[in-house]
């Protein structure tokens, strides 16, 4: 079988590597940093352990499938998955407090009716019903198949927006996330639920297509899961599965160029000048910066790599706290900004938002703290990328950390008195750690918006060069990265006729 080189040891690349190794290929992964996992990393100090990337897993079936297809041992033999319940707690500026149960439509209806008033739950449930229709219409072509040569059909929005008649003006239908909130949900707090979900995936609610409704649908239908010991344990499990299948990893080895011979990808060149031959190359990073030619996404110029620096990043504060975790604490609490539109305008206008939406993660996990008399808490906000904002400056980093901590006090009363120390991670750190321009975090692919939120195809104009990971089809997020691994492996093993597993 062939020699396959993978560039980067992120989750998508490792998912690809394990599947290719099982198919009989000789697989080597070159990673510029000293470890695997990409953005799925951790920070440890004084017995406290924090995830510095994703804090929860959605669609765990993607990784269950990876483990089934690459060996006899199940995912649950390697990690412990805990279903988070409640899935999330939401605190609004008017004092409203609602806890949404995990993967329970009826429970969510009851919780929203109790907190927001009669009828709120049914409006949310009706919205999720329309989101399910959008999911059913696009699930396979958007997530389970390679991007089609002509992706234009995915440019049409599949969300069946409610047609609203008006007395003196023409009928209207929501075309964006913000319009769904304003025109269909009928309550600013329900709108904030949807807007906050979109923003957490790096999407601007004011302009993101209505099809982004599939994101809260996926979370509330398939549930939210925590990996015991932290999400880094999932990366460890995938890495060890690769090692068990004889994948070779070379760390501290930066790939600077895709070697092209006779119009075909023939290997890679490392920073030290070493040439590594290969029968195929898989880029787990943005492939465009490694290739001598300009690479279009789908081979016909219809979907291109995004290099405009407009994709937002994450600002994270790691809190080491004295005092044990409250017995009734929610694993995930979202403290919503008082003005979501102003927040989006700042994030996507290249400025720090004055009052951001803050996600507070409080895992009930003894492995994350030195003892039960302490607690490890993570605060996260979606922010403008590094570049438009200089996130490397110490003064801004510390000032904005205080902004997040002030907001988090709604979920963590007495936070200043409990604080032992804190660490800050900004988009500048993400850029340094992963090489992603501006420290950007890619969003999942979405239908609609004339294809603007699709990602480049897994194949490229250069035969033998493939893309995997969050910057390729079907986009960002742990589950989507795992899906990209299945697609790339299928394309290499079965060829261009591969249409996805059924």
JSON list of C-alpha atoms in Angstrom, two decimals, residues 257-474:
[
{"chain": "A", "resi": 257, "resn": "UNK", "atom": "CA", "xyz": [6.19, 23.05, 1.49]},
{"chain": "A", "resi": 258, "resn": "UNK", "atom": "CA", "xyz": [4.22, 20.46, -0.43]},
{"chain": "A", "resi": 259, "resn": "UNK", "atom": "CA", "xyz": [6.56, 18.86, -2.94]},
{"chain": "A", "resi": 260, "resn": "UNK", "atom": "CA", "xyz": [5.02, 18.67, -6.39]},
{"chain": "A", "resi": 261, "resn": "UNK", "atom": "CA", "xyz": [6.37, 16.42, -9.16]},
{"chain": "A", "resi": 262, "resn": "UNK", "atom": "CA", "xyz": [4.85, 16.01, -12.62]},
{"chain": "A", "resi": 263, "resn": "UNK", "atom": "CA", "xyz": [1.71, 17.80, -11.48]},
{"chain": "A", "resi": 264, "resn": "UNK", "atom": "CA", "xyz": [1.12, 15.51, -8.49]},
{"chain": "A", "resi": 265, "resn": "UNK", "atom": "CA", "xyz": [1.79, 15.88, -4.74]},
{"chain": "A", "resi": 266, "resn": "UNK", "atom": "CA", "xyz": [4.93, 13.80, -4.18]},
{"chain": "A", "resi": 267, "resn": "UNK", "atom": "CA", "xyz": [5.84, 14.56, -0.57]},
{"chain": "A", "resi": 268, "resn": "UNK", "atom": "CA", "xyz": [6.73, 17.39, 1.77]},
{"chain": "A", "resi": 269, "resn": "UNK", "atom": "CA", "xyz": [9.73, 19.51, 2.67]},
{"chain": "A", "resi": 270, "resn": "UNK", "atom": "CA", "xyz": [10.56, 20.14, 6.33]},
{"chain": "A", "resi": 271, "resn": "UNK", "atom": "CA", "xyz": [11.95, 23.35, 7.81]},
{"chain": "A", "resi": 272, "resn": "UNK", "atom": "CA", "xyz": [15.42, 21.81, 8.00]},
{"chain": "A", "resi": 273, "resn": "UNK", "atom": "CA", "xyz": [15.36, 21.08, 4.27]},
{"chain": "A", "resi": 274, "resn": "UNK", "atom": "CA", "xyz": [14.58, 17.38, 4.54]},
{"chain": "A", "resi": 275, "resn": "UNK", "atom": "CA", "xyz": [12.49, 16.04, 1.67]},
{"chain": "A", "resi": 276, "resn": "UNK", "atom": "CA", "xyz": [10.00, 13.34, 2.63]},
{"chain": "A", "resi": 277, "resn": "UNK", "atom": "CA", "xyz": [8.56, 11.38, -0.33]},
{"chain": "A", "resi": 278, "resn": "UNK", "atom": "CA", "xyz": [4.92, 10.26, -0.27]},
{"chain": "A", "resi": 279, "resn": "UNK", "atom": "CA", "xyz": [2.27, 8.77, -2.49]},
{"chain": "A", "resi": 280, "resn": "UNK", "atom": "CA", "xyz": [-0.30, 11.14, -0.98]},
{"chain": "A", "resi": 281, "resn": "UNK", "atom": "CA", "xyz": [-0.24, 14.10, 1.40]},
{"chain": "A", "resi": 282, "resn": "UNK", "atom": "CA", "xyz": [-3.00, 15.09, 3.82]},
{"chain": "A", "resi": 283, "resn": "UNK", "atom": "CA", "xyz": [-2.89, 18.65, 5.15]},
{"chain": "A", "resi": 284, "resn": "UNK", "atom": "CA", "xyz": [-4.42, 18.99, 8.59]},
{"chain": "A", "resi": 285, "resn": "UNK", "atom": "CA", "xyz": [-3.67, 22.72, 8.39]},
{"chain": "A", "resi": 286, "resn": "UNK", "atom": "CA", "xyz": [-4.62, 25.36, 5.80]},
{"chain": "A", "resi": 287, "resn": "UNK", "atom": "CA", "xyz": [-3.14, 23.77, 2.68]},
{"chain": "A", "resi": 288, "resn": "UNK", "atom": "CA", "xyz": [-2.88, 26.99, 0.69]},
{"chain": "A", "resi": 289, "resn": "UNK", "atom": "CA", "xyz": [0.14, 28.28, 2.59]},
{"chain": "A", "resi": 290, "resn": "UNK", "atom": "CA", "xyz": [2.10, 25.09, 1.84]},
{"chain": "A", "resi": 291, "resn": "UNK", "atom": "CA", "xyz": [1.42, 24.75, -1.89]},
{"chain": "A", "resi": 292, "resn": "UNK", "atom": "CA", "xyz": [3.22, 26.47, -4.74]},
{"chain": "A", "resi": 293, "resn": "UNK", "atom": "CA", "xyz": [-0.07, 27.00, -6.58]},
{"chain": "A", "resi": 294, "resn": "UNK", "atom": "CA", "xyz": [-3.25, 28.77, -5.47]},
{"chain": "A", "resi": 295, "resn": "UNK", "atom": "CA", "xyz": [-5.64, 26.05, -4.34]},
{"chain": "A", "resi": 296, "resn": "UNK", "atom": "CA", "xyz": [-9.37, 26.41, -4.90]},
{"chain": "A", "resi": 297, "resn": "UNK", "atom": "CA", "xyz": [-11.61, 24.48, -2.57]},
{"chain": "A", "resi": 298, "resn": "UNK", "atom": "CA", "xyz": [-13.72, 22.34, -4.87]},
{"chain": "A", "resi": 299, "resn": "UNK", "atom": "CA", "xyz": [-11.55, 22.24, -7.96]},
{"chain": "A", "resi": 300, "resn": "UNK", "atom": "CA", "xyz": [-13.83, 24.66, -9.80]},
{"chain": "A", "resi": 301, "resn": "UNK", "atom": "CA", "xyz": [-13.13, 27.81, -7.79]},
{"chain": "A", "resi": 302, "resn": "UNK", "atom": "CA", "xyz": [-16.51, 27.77, -6.09]},
{"chain": "A", "resi": 303, "resn": "UNK", "atom": "CA", "xyz": [-15.26, 27.35, -2.53]},
{"chain": "A", "resi": 304, "resn": "UNK", "atom": "CA", "xyz": [-11.95, 28.86, -1.50]},
{"chain": "A", "resi": 305, "resn": "UNK", "atom": "CA", "xyz": [-9.80, 28.76, 1.60]},
{"chain": "A", "resi": 306, "resn": "UNK", "atom": "CA", "xyz": [-10.59, 31.64, 3.92]},
{"chain": "A", "resi": 307, "resn": "UNK", "atom": "CA", "xyz": [-7.48, 33.74, 4.50]},
{"chain": "A", "resi": 308, "resn": "UNK", "atom": "CA", "xyz": [-9.06, 37.08, 5.34]},
{"chain": "A", "resi": 309, "resn": "UNK", "atom": "CA", "xyz": [-8.48, 36.99, 9.10]},
{"chain": "A", "resi": 310, "resn": "UNK", "atom": "CA", "xyz": [-12.16, 37.60, 9.76]},
{"chain": "A", "resi": 311, "resn": "UNK", "atom": "CA", "xyz": [-12.85, 34.38, 11.67]},
{"chain": "A", "resi": 312, "resn": "UNK", "atom": "CA", "xyz": [-13.06, 35.05, 15.43]},
{"chain": "A", "resi": 313, "resn": "UNK", "atom": "CA", "xyz": [-11.11, 33.31, 18.17]},
{"chain": "A", "resi": 314, "resn": "UNK", "atom": "CA", "xyz": [-11.50, 32.48, 21.84]},
{"chain": "A", "resi": 315, "resn": "UNK", "atom": "CA", "xyz": [-10.47, 34.35, 24.97]},
{"chain": "A", "resi": 316, "resn": "UNK", "atom": "CA", "xyz": [-10.12, 31.94, 27.89]},
{"chain": "A", "resi": 317, "resn": "UNK", "atom": "CA", "xyz": [-9.47, 32.49, 31.59]},
{"chain": "A", "resi": 318, "resn": "UNK", "atom": "CA", "xyz": [-8.47, 29.55, 33.77]},
{"chain": "A", "resi": 319, "resn": "UNK", "atom": "CA", "xyz": [-9.44, 30.01, 37.43]},
{"chain": "A", "resi": 320, "resn": "UNK", "atom": "CA", "xyz": [-7.92, 28.16, 40.38]},
{"chain": "A", "resi": 321, "resn": "UNK", "atom": "CA", "xyz": [-10.40, 28.61, 43.22]},
{"chain": "A", "resi": 322, "resn": "UNK", "atom": "CA", "xyz": [-10.35, 27.82, 46.91]},
{"chain": "A", "resi": 323, "resn": "UNK", "atom": "CA", "xyz": [-13.52, 26.19, 48.20]},
{"chain": "A", "resi": 324, "resn": "UNK", "atom": "CA", "xyz": [-15.33, 23.17, 46.80]},
{"chain": "A", "resi": 325, "resn": "UNK", "atom": "CA", "xyz": [-17.71, 23.05, 43.88]},
{"chain": "A", "resi": 326, "resn": "UNK", "atom": "CA", "xyz": [-21.37, 23.72, 44.79]},
{"chain": "A", "resi": 327, "resn": "UNK", "atom": "CA", "xyz": [-23.42, 20.53, 44.81]},
{"chain": "A", "resi": 328, "resn": "UNK", "atom": "CA", "xyz": [-26.03, 22.00, 42.46]},
{"chain": "A", "resi": 329, "resn": "UNK", "atom": "CA", "xyz": [-23.58, 23.75, 40.14]},
{"chain": "A", "resi": 330, "resn": "UNK", "atom": "CA", "xyz": [-24.22, 23.32, 36.43]},
{"chain": "A", "resi": 331, "resn": "UNK", "atom": "CA", "xyz": [-21.34, 22.02, 34.36]},
{"chain": "A", "resi": 332, "resn": "UNK", "atom": "CA", "xyz": [-21.92, 24.76, 31.75]},
{"chain": "A", "resi": 333, "resn": "UNK", "atom": "CA", "xyz": [-23.44, 28.16, 32.50]},
{"chain": "A", "resi": 334, "resn": "UNK", "atom": "CA", "xyz": [-23.85, 30.83, 29.82]},
{"chain": "A", "resi": 335, "resn": "UNK", "atom": "CA", "xyz": [-23.96, 34.39, 31.15]},
{"chain": "A", "resi": 336, "resn": "UNK", "atom": "CA", "xyz": [-25.55, 36.27, 28.28]},
{"chain": "A", "resi": 337, "resn": "UNK", "atom": "CA", "xyz": [-24.44, 39.74, 27.25]},
{"chain": "A", "resi": 338, "resn": "UNK", "atom": "CA", "xyz": [-27.00, 42.48, 27.94]},
{"chain": "A", "resi": 339, "resn": "UNK", "atom": "CA", "xyz": [-26.75, 43.63, 24.31]},
{"chain": "A", "resi": 340, "resn": "UNK", "atom": "CA", "xyz": [-26.07, 40.81, 21.89]},
{"chain": "A", "resi": 341, "resn": "UNK", "atom": "CA", "xyz": [-26.12, 43.05, 18.82]},
{"chain": "A", "resi": 342, "resn": "UNK", "atom": "CA", "xyz": [-23.46, 45.33, 20.32]},
{"chain": "A", "resi": 343, "resn": "UNK", "atom": "CA", "xyz": [-21.36, 42.29, 21.19]},
{"chain": "A", "resi": 344, "resn": "UNK", "atom": "CA", "xyz": [-21.56, 40.90, 17.64]},
{"chain": "A", "resi": 345, "resn": "UNK", "atom": "CA", "xyz": [-20.72, 44.33, 16.19]},
{"chain": "A", "resi": 346, "resn": "UNK", "atom": "CA", "xyz": [-17.57, 44.44, 18.33]},
{"chain": "A", "resi": 347, "resn": "UNK", "atom": "CA", "xyz": [-16.45, 40.85, 17.69]},
{"chain": "A", "resi": 348, "resn": "UNK", "atom": "CA", "xyz": [-16.93, 41.07, 13.94]},
{"chain": "A", "resi": 349, "resn": "UNK", "atom": "CA", "xyz": [-15.78, 44.68, 13.79]},
{"chain": "A", "resi": 350, "resn": "UNK", "atom": "CA", "xyz": [-12.35, 43.90, 15.21]},
{"chain": "A", "resi": 351, "resn": "UNK", "atom": "CA", "xyz": [-12.86, 45.23, 18.75]},
{"chain": "A", "resi": 352, "resn": "UNK", "atom": "CA", "xyz": [-13.12, 43.71, 22.24]},
{"chain": "A", "resi": 353, "resn": "UNK", "atom": "CA", "xyz": [-16.78, 43.64, 23.32]},
{"chain": "A", "resi": 354, "resn": "UNK", "atom": "CA", "xyz": [-17.34, 45.70, 26.45]},
{"chain": "A", "resi": 355, "resn": "UNK", "atom": "CA", "xyz": [-19.76, 43.15, 27.92]},
{"chain": "A", "resi": 356, "resn": "UNK", "atom": "CA", "xyz": [-19.32, 39.75, 26.24]},
{"chain": "A", "resi": 357, "resn": "UNK", "atom": "CA", "xyz": [-21.29, 36.55, 26.59]},
{"chain": "A", "resi": 358, "resn": "UNK", "atom": "CA", "xyz": [-19.26, 34.34, 28.93]},
{"chain": "A", "resi": 359, "resn": "UNK", "atom": "CA", "xyz": [-19.42, 30.56, 29.17]},
{"chain": "A", "resi": 360, "resn": "UNK", "atom": "CA", "xyz": [-18.52, 29.18, 32.59]},
{"chain": "A", "resi": 361, "resn": "UNK", "atom": "CA", "xyz": [-17.40, 25.54, 32.75]},
{"chain": "A", "resi": 362, "resn": "UNK", "atom": "CA", "xyz": [-17.39, 23.86, 36.18]},
{"chain": "A", "resi": 363, "resn": "UNK", "atom": "CA", "xyz": [-16.73, 20.13, 35.67]},
{"chain": "A", "resi": 364, "resn": "UNK", "atom": "CA", "xyz": [-17.60, 17.82, 38.55]},
{"chain": "A", "resi": 365, "resn": "UNK", "atom": "CA", "xyz": [-14.34, 15.92, 38.11]},
{"chain": "A", "resi": 366, "resn": "UNK", "atom": "CA", "xyz": [-11.86, 15.13, 40.87]},
{"chain": "A", "resi": 367, "resn": "UNK", "atom": "CA", "xyz": [-9.13, 14.80, 38.22]},
{"chain": "A", "resi": 368, "resn": "UNK", "atom": "CA", "xyz": [-9.27, 18.56, 37.56]},
{"chain": "A", "resi": 369, "resn": "UNK", "atom": "CA", "xyz": [-8.52, 19.79, 41.08]},
{"chain": "A", "resi": 370, "resn": "UNK", "atom": "CA", "xyz": [-6.01, 19.04, 43.87]},
{"chain": "A", "resi": 371, "resn": "UNK", "atom": "CA", "xyz": [-8.77, 18.05, 46.33]},
{"chain": "A", "resi": 372, "resn": "UNK", "atom": "CA", "xyz": [-12.43, 18.61, 47.11]},
{"chain": "A", "resi": 373, "resn": "UNK", "atom": "CA", "xyz": [-11.60, 21.88, 48.86]},
{"chain": "A", "resi": 374, "resn": "UNK", "atom": "CA", "xyz": [-10.73, 23.50, 45.52]},
{"chain": "A", "resi": 375, "resn": "UNK", "atom": "CA", "xyz": [-12.31, 23.97, 42.11]},
{"chain": "A", "resi": 376, "resn": "UNK", "atom": "CA", "xyz": [-11.00, 24.42, 38.56]},
{"chain": "A", "resi": 377, "resn": "UNK", "atom": "CA", "xyz": [-13.20, 26.72, 36.45]},
{"chain": "A", "resi": 378, "resn": "UNK", "atom": "CA", "xyz": [-12.83, 27.86, 32.84]},
{"chain": "A", "resi": 379, "resn": "UNK", "atom": "CA", "xyz": [-14.29, 31.07, 31.39]},
{"chain": "A", "resi": 380, "resn": "UNK", "atom": "CA", "xyz": [-14.57, 31.54, 27.63]},
{"chain": "A", "resi": 381, "resn": "UNK", "atom": "CA", "xyz": [-15.77, 34.30, 25.31]},
{"chain": "A", "resi": 382, "resn": "UNK", "atom": "CA", "xyz": [-15.79, 34.57, 21.52]},
{"chain": "A", "resi": 383, "resn": "UNK", "atom": "CA", "xyz": [-13.64, 37.53, 20.50]},
{"chain": "A", "resi": 384, "resn": "UNK", "atom": "CA", "xyz": [-12.15, 39.24, 17.44]},
{"chain": "A", "resi": 385, "resn": "UNK", "atom": "CA", "xyz": [-9.03, 37.48, 16.13]},
{"chain": "A", "resi": 386, "resn": "UNK", "atom": "CA", "xyz": [-5.45, 38.49, 16.83]},
{"chain": "A", "resi": 387, "resn": "UNK", "atom": "CA", "xyz": [-4.47, 41.15, 14.32]},
{"chain": "A", "resi": 388, "resn": "UNK", "atom": "CA", "xyz": [-7.49, 43.45, 14.36]},
{"chain": "A", "resi": 389, "resn": "UNK", "atom": "CA", "xyz": [-6.96, 43.30, 18.14]},
{"chain": "A", "resi": 390, "resn": "UNK", "atom": "CA", "xyz": [-3.44, 42.93, 19.51]},
{"chain": "A", "resi": 391, "resn": "UNK", "atom": "CA", "xyz": [-4.12, 40.20, 22.06]},
{"chain": "A", "resi": 392, "resn": "UNK", "atom": "CA", "xyz": [-0.41, 39.83, 22.87]},
{"chain": "A", "resi": 393, "resn": "UNK", "atom": "CA", "xyz": [-0.29, 42.94, 25.07]},
{"chain": "A", "resi": 394, "resn": "UNK", "atom": "CA", "xyz": [-0.17, 42.14, 28.79]},
{"chain": "A", "resi": 395, "resn": "UNK", "atom": "CA", "xyz": [-2.33, 45.10, 29.81]},
{"chain": "A", "resi": 396, "resn": "UNK", "atom": "CA", "xyz": [-5.21, 44.18, 27.47]},
{"chain": "A", "resi": 397, "resn": "UNK", "atom": "CA", "xyz": [-5.01, 40.50, 28.37]},
{"chain": "A", "resi": 398, "resn": "UNK", "atom": "CA", "xyz": [-5.34, 41.28, 32.07]},
{"chain": "A", "resi": 399, "resn": "UNK", "atom": "CA", "xyz": [-8.01, 43.94, 31.62]},
{"chain": "A", "resi": 400, "resn": "UNK", "atom": "CA", "xyz": [-10.17, 41.66, 29.51]},
{"chain": "A", "resi": 401, "resn": "UNK", "atom": "CA", "xyz": [-9.68, 38.76, 31.91]},
{"chain": "A", "resi": 402, "resn": "UNK", "atom": "CA", "xyz": [-11.21, 41.01, 34.57]},
{"chain": "A", "resi": 403, "resn": "UNK", "atom": "CA", "xyz": [-14.15, 41.73, 32.23]},
{"chain": "A", "resi": 404, "resn": "UNK", "atom": "CA", "xyz": [-14.85, 37.99, 31.93]},
{"chain": "A", "resi": 405, "resn": "UNK", "atom": "CA", "xyz": [-14.47, 37.44, 35.67]},
{"chain": "A", "resi": 406, "resn": "UNK", "atom": "CA", "xyz": [-16.87, 40.29, 36.43]},
{"chain": "A", "resi": 407, "resn": "UNK", "atom": "CA", "xyz": [-19.51, 38.71, 34.20]},
{"chain": "A", "resi": 408, "resn": "UNK", "atom": "CA", "xyz": [-18.86, 35.24, 35.63]},
{"chain": "A", "resi": 409, "resn": "UNK", "atom": "CA", "xyz": [-19.73, 36.38, 39.16]},
{"chain": "A", "resi": 410, "resn": "UNK", "atom": "CA", "xyz": [-23.39, 35.90, 38.22]},
{"chain": "A", "resi": 411, "resn": "UNK", "atom": "CA", "xyz": [-22.62, 32.17, 38.15]},
{"chain": "A", "resi": 412, "resn": "UNK", "atom": "CA", "xyz": [-19.78, 32.22, 40.71]},
{"chain": "A", "resi": 413, "resn": "UNK", "atom": "CA", "xyz": [-20.80, 34.37, 43.69]},
{"chain": "A", "resi": 414, "resn": "UNK", "atom": "CA", "xyz": [-17.81, 35.37, 45.81]},
{"chain": "A", "resi": 415, "resn": "UNK", "atom": "CA", "xyz": [-15.38, 34.77, 42.96]},
{"chain": "A", "resi": 416, "resn": "UNK", "atom": "CA", "xyz": [-12.85, 37.48, 44.00]},
{"chain": "A", "resi": 417, "resn": "UNK", "atom": "CA", "xyz": [-12.54, 36.01, 47.49]},
{"chain": "A", "resi": 418, "resn": "UNK", "atom": "CA", "xyz": [-12.13, 32.45, 46.17]},
{"chain": "A", "resi": 419, "resn": "UNK", "atom": "CA", "xyz": [-9.51, 33.25, 43.54]},
{"chain": "A", "resi": 420, "resn": "UNK", "atom": "CA", "xyz": [-6.05, 31.77, 44.12]},
{"chain": "A", "resi": 421, "resn": "UNK", "atom": "CA", "xyz": [-4.63, 32.55, 40.68]},
{"chain": "A", "resi": 422, "resn": "UNK", "atom": "CA", "xyz": [-5.65, 32.72, 37.05]},
{"chain": "A", "resi": 423, "resn": "UNK", "atom": "CA", "xyz": [-4.12, 32.06, 33.64]},
{"chain": "A", "resi": 424, "resn": "UNK", "atom": "CA", "xyz": [-5.14, 33.69, 30.35]},
{"chain": "A", "resi": 425, "resn": "UNK", "atom": "CA", "xyz": [-5.23, 32.26, 26.82]},
{"chain": "A", "resi": 426, "resn": "UNK", "atom": "CA", "xyz": [-5.97, 34.59, 23.90]},
{"chain": "A", "resi": 427, "resn": "UNK", "atom": "CA", "xyz": [-6.16, 34.27, 20.10]},
{"chain": "A", "resi": 428, "resn": "UNK", "atom": "CA", "xyz": [-2.48, 35.32, 20.03]},
{"chain": "A", "resi": 429, "resn": "UNK", "atom": "CA", "xyz": [-1.66, 32.20, 22.06]},
{"chain": "A", "resi": 430, "resn": "UNK", "atom": "CA", "xyz": [-3.82, 30.05, 19.78]},
{"chain": "A", "resi": 431, "resn": "UNK", "atom": "CA", "xyz": [-1.98, 31.39, 16.74]},
{"chain": "A", "resi": 432, "resn": "UNK", "atom": "CA", "xyz": [1.37, 30.61, 18.33]},
{"chain": "A", "resi": 433, "resn": "UNK", "atom": "CA", "xyz": [0.27, 27.15, 19.47]},
{"chain": "A", "resi": 434, "resn": "UNK", "atom": "CA", "xyz": [-1.57, 25.92, 16.37]},
{"chain": "A", "resi": 435, "resn": "UNK", "atom": "CA", "xyz": [-0.45, 28.19, 13.56]},
{"chain": "A", "resi": 436, "resn": "UNK", "atom": "CA", "xyz": [-4.04, 29.25, 12.81]},
{"chain": "A", "resi": 437, "resn": "UNK", "atom": "CA", "xyz": [-4.07, 32.76, 11.37]},
{"chain": "A", "resi": 438, "resn": "UNK", "atom": "CA", "xyz": [-5.22, 35.22, 14.01]},
{"chain": "A", "resi": 439, "resn": "UNK", "atom": "CA", "xyz": [-5.88, 32.35, 16.42]},
{"chain": "A", "resi": 440, "resn": "UNK", "atom": "CA", "xyz": [-9.13, 31.79, 14.55]},
{"chain": "A", "resi": 441, "resn": "UNK", "atom": "CA", "xyz": [-11.37, 28.85, 15.41]},
{"chain": "A", "resi": 442, "resn": "UNK", "atom": "CA", "xyz": [-13.22, 27.48, 12.35]},
{"chain": "A", "resi": 443, "resn": "UNK", "atom": "CA", "xyz": [-17.00, 27.16, 12.43]},
{"chain": "A", "resi": 444, "resn": "UNK", "atom": "CA", "xyz": [-18.90, 24.09, 11.22]},
{"chain": "A", "resi": 445, "resn": "UNK", "atom": "CA", "xyz": [-19.96, 24.11, 7.58]},
{"chain": "A", "resi": 446, "resn": "UNK", "atom": "CA", "xyz": [-23.49, 25.40, 6.97]},
{"chain": "A", "resi": 447, "resn": "UNK", "atom": "CA", "xyz": [-25.78, 25.35, 3.99]},
{"chain": "A", "resi": 448, "resn": "UNK", "atom": "CA", "xyz": [-27.26, 28.61, 2.74]},
{"chain": "A", "resi": 449, "resn": "UNK", "atom": "CA", "xyz": [-25.63, 32.05, 2.42]},
{"chain": "A", "resi": 450, "resn": "UNK", "atom": "CA", "xyz": [-24.81, 31.21, -1.22]},
{"chain": "A", "resi": 451, "resn": "UNK", "atom": "CA", "xyz": [-22.17, 28.77, 0.01]},
{"chain": "A", "resi": 452, "resn": "UNK", "atom": "CA", "xyz": [-20.17, 31.35, 1.97]},
{"chain": "A", "resi": 453, "resn": "UNK", "atom": "CA", "xyz": [-20.01, 29.08, 5.04]},
{"chain": "A", "resi": 454, "resn": "UNK", "atom": "CA", "xyz": [-18.91, 25.96, 3.23]},
{"chain": "A", "resi": 455, "resn": "UNK", "atom": "CA", "xyz": [-15.30, 24.89, 3.67]},
{"chain": "A", "resi": 456, "resn": "UNK", "atom": "CA", "xyz": [-12.81, 23.83, 1.01]},
{"chain": "A", "resi": 457, "resn": "UNK", "atom": "CA", "xyz": [-13.27, 20.31, -0.30]},
{"chain": "A", "resi": 458, "resn": "UNK", "atom": "CA", "xyz": [-11.20, 17.41, 1.04]},
{"chain": "A", "resi": 459, "resn": "UNK", "atom": "CA", "xyz": [-9.68, 17.01, -2.42]},
{"chain": "A", "resi": 460, "resn": "UNK", "atom": "CA", "xyz": [-7.66, 19.78, -4.06]},
{"chain": "A", "resi": 461, "resn": "UNK", "atom": "CA", "xyz": [-6.63, 20.88, -7.54]},
{"chain": "A", "resi": 462, "resn": "UNK", "atom": "CA", "xyz": [-3.29, 19.17, -6.93]},
{"chain": "A", "resi": 463, "resn": "UNK", "atom": "CA", "xyz": [-3.77, 15.39, -7.32]},
{"chain": "A", "resi": 464, "resn": "UNK", "atom": "CA", "xyz": [-2.54, 13.51, -4.30]},
{"chain": "A", "resi": 465, "resn": "UNK", "atom": "CA", "xyz": [-3.08, 16.40, -1.89]},
{"chain": "A", "resi": 466, "resn": "UNK", "atom": "CA", "xyz": [-6.03, 16.22, 0.50]},
{"chain": "A", "resi": 467, "resn": "UNK", "atom": "CA", "xyz": [-7.40, 18.36, 3.32]},
{"chain": "A", "resi": 468, "resn": "UNK", "atom": "CA", "xyz": [-8.60, 17.22, 6.76]},
{"chain": "A", "resi": 469, "resn": "UNK", "atom": "CA", "xyz": [-9.52, 18.99, 9.98]},
{"chain": "A", "resi": 470, "resn": "UNK", "atom": "CA", "xyz": [-11.48, 22.09, 10.87]},
{"chain": "A", "resi": 471, "resn": "UNK", "atom": "CA", "xyz": [-10.32, 24.18, 7.92]},
{"chain": "A", "resi": 472, "resn": "UNK", "atom": "CA", "xyz": [-11.66, 21.64, 5.43]},
{"chain": "A", "resi": 473, "resn": "UNK", "atom": "CA", "xyz": [-15.08, 20.15, 4.66]},
{"chain": "A", "resi": 474, "resn": "UNK", "atom": "CA", "xyz": [-17.21, 19.77, 6.80]}
]
